[in-house]
């Protein structure tokens, strides 16, 4: 009989995509390495998960508003119905396939985080060092089983060995989303730039910290939630703009008040760089409309369905460059993230821990105490939550 371990899951047959909400805690099989049965296990490890982050995309799955196709199609391909969720983690390698140390230098007992995108290694992009846009990639907790479980089997090539003396484990669990912000900010030079961050959720907050760190002259945070804007200010945003309910006709319409305010703050020019981190259609259009002629719009927020860009020709006439960001550059982004997080003089790690994670006060949830009602409350109250998986 296989051992069972607790996990946060979604079963499309038992729970259904539309007929359920949130995550369902149930026991799953303990993963094992068995190279005789599965030759790829030689390249995999079993990680005992310590902390796991609740991502914006996990919120999308919680509410069933994002990744539905990827979720469903991948389960059909695997001929099963249950998915273990989650992709942001820190833990310890407890067993390793026979080739892992040889190929990756990773040993049993080491603390690790890792990239959530499992790339194919064979396609054109993988072969030329652009793994983030691998055409045959799987994402932990979405299109393959994830990490909200006591133990998880992961390809060793995805792991990033962490140093808990330099970065506390709760923050190490956030390398993956912090890396999304690092990757976004690496698309264009923000030194001396005026930067607007549309959507001050977790990755928007990281983007504000990084824009300051990388030398932006003015950072403007925009959100519908005043509490998020208060945190954005604490993290170093020079200005914040609350999106208030407006009388827009369509959900893709620009929020005129927001754009006017940004124009005023930039002396009629618009910002040099807009980062769209929320994924709402109107937010994308706010970002485009608030960017100066020749500026850059970095799109990271993601939602299912069609988006509408009114006045499309205006964007071309303004000569705006659009960048679409997915995942992290493996491992350039990780290297930069580690340097920023482990320099105690820049205050970034401390702000993530004390301001975004509120020093762990009410933001760390023991897996044994998980309840959907409690999660709903905490998701409404805090930008970032972490699961304490073993407790
Ligand atoms: Zn994430
Ligand atoms: Zn590939």
mmCIF file of N, CA, C and O and ligand atoms in Angstrom, residues 55-57 87-88 176-177 180, ligand 1:
data_model
loop_
_atom_site.group_PDB
_atom_site.id
_atom_site.type_symbol
_atom_site.label_atom_id
_atom_site.label_comp_id
_atom_site.label_asym_id
_atom_site.label_seq_id
_atom_site.Cartn_x
_atom_site.Cartn_y
_atom_site.Cartn_z
ATOM 1 N N UNK A 55 -0.157 32.241 -4.945
ATOM 2 C CA UNK A 55 0.115 33.167 -6.048
ATOM 3 C C UNK A 55 -1.168 33.850 -6.522
ATOM 4 O O UNK A 55 -2.269 33.385 -6.240
ATOM 5 N N UNK A 56 -0.996 34.915 -7.301
ATOM 6 C CA UNK A 56 -2.136 35.521 -7.987
ATOM 7 C C UNK A 56 -2.811 34.517 -8.904
ATOM 8 O O UNK A 56 -4.040 34.479 -9.002
ATOM 9 N N UNK A 57 -2.010 33.670 -9.557
ATOM 10 C CA UNK A 57 -2.629 32.667 -10.444
ATOM 11 C C UNK A 57 -3.380 31.611 -9.629
ATOM 12 O O UNK A 57 -4.384 31.072 -10.084
ATOM 13 N N UNK A 87 2.689 26.369 -6.794
ATOM 14 C CA UNK A 87 3.968 26.365 -7.525
ATOM 15 C C UNK A 87 5.073 27.201 -6.900
ATOM 16 O O UNK A 87 6.173 27.218 -7.413
ATOM 17 N N UNK A 88 4.806 27.922 -5.802
ATOM 18 C CA UNK A 88 5.865 28.736 -5.182
ATOM 19 C C UNK A 88 6.293 28.031 -3.904
ATOM 20 O O UNK A 88 5.478 27.824 -3.019
ATOM 21 N N UNK A 176 9.866 32.694 -6.893
ATOM 22 C CA UNK A 176 9.179 32.541 -8.179
ATOM 23 C C UNK A 176 8.384 33.807 -8.548
ATOM 24 O O UNK A 176 8.628 34.406 -9.608
ATOM 25 N N UNK A 177 7.477 34.299 -7.685
ATOM 26 C CA UNK A 177 6.756 35.526 -8.049
ATOM 27 C C UNK A 177 7.652 36.765 -8.017
ATOM 28 O O UNK A 177 7.474 37.676 -8.836
ATOM 29 N N UNK A 180 9.101 36.997 -11.262
ATOM 30 C CA UNK A 180 8.230 37.565 -12.296
ATOM 31 C C UNK A 180 8.444 39.073 -12.394
ATOM 32 O O UNK A 180 8.493 39.639 -13.488
HETATM 33 ZN ZN1 LIG B 1 3.157 32.304 -8.789
#
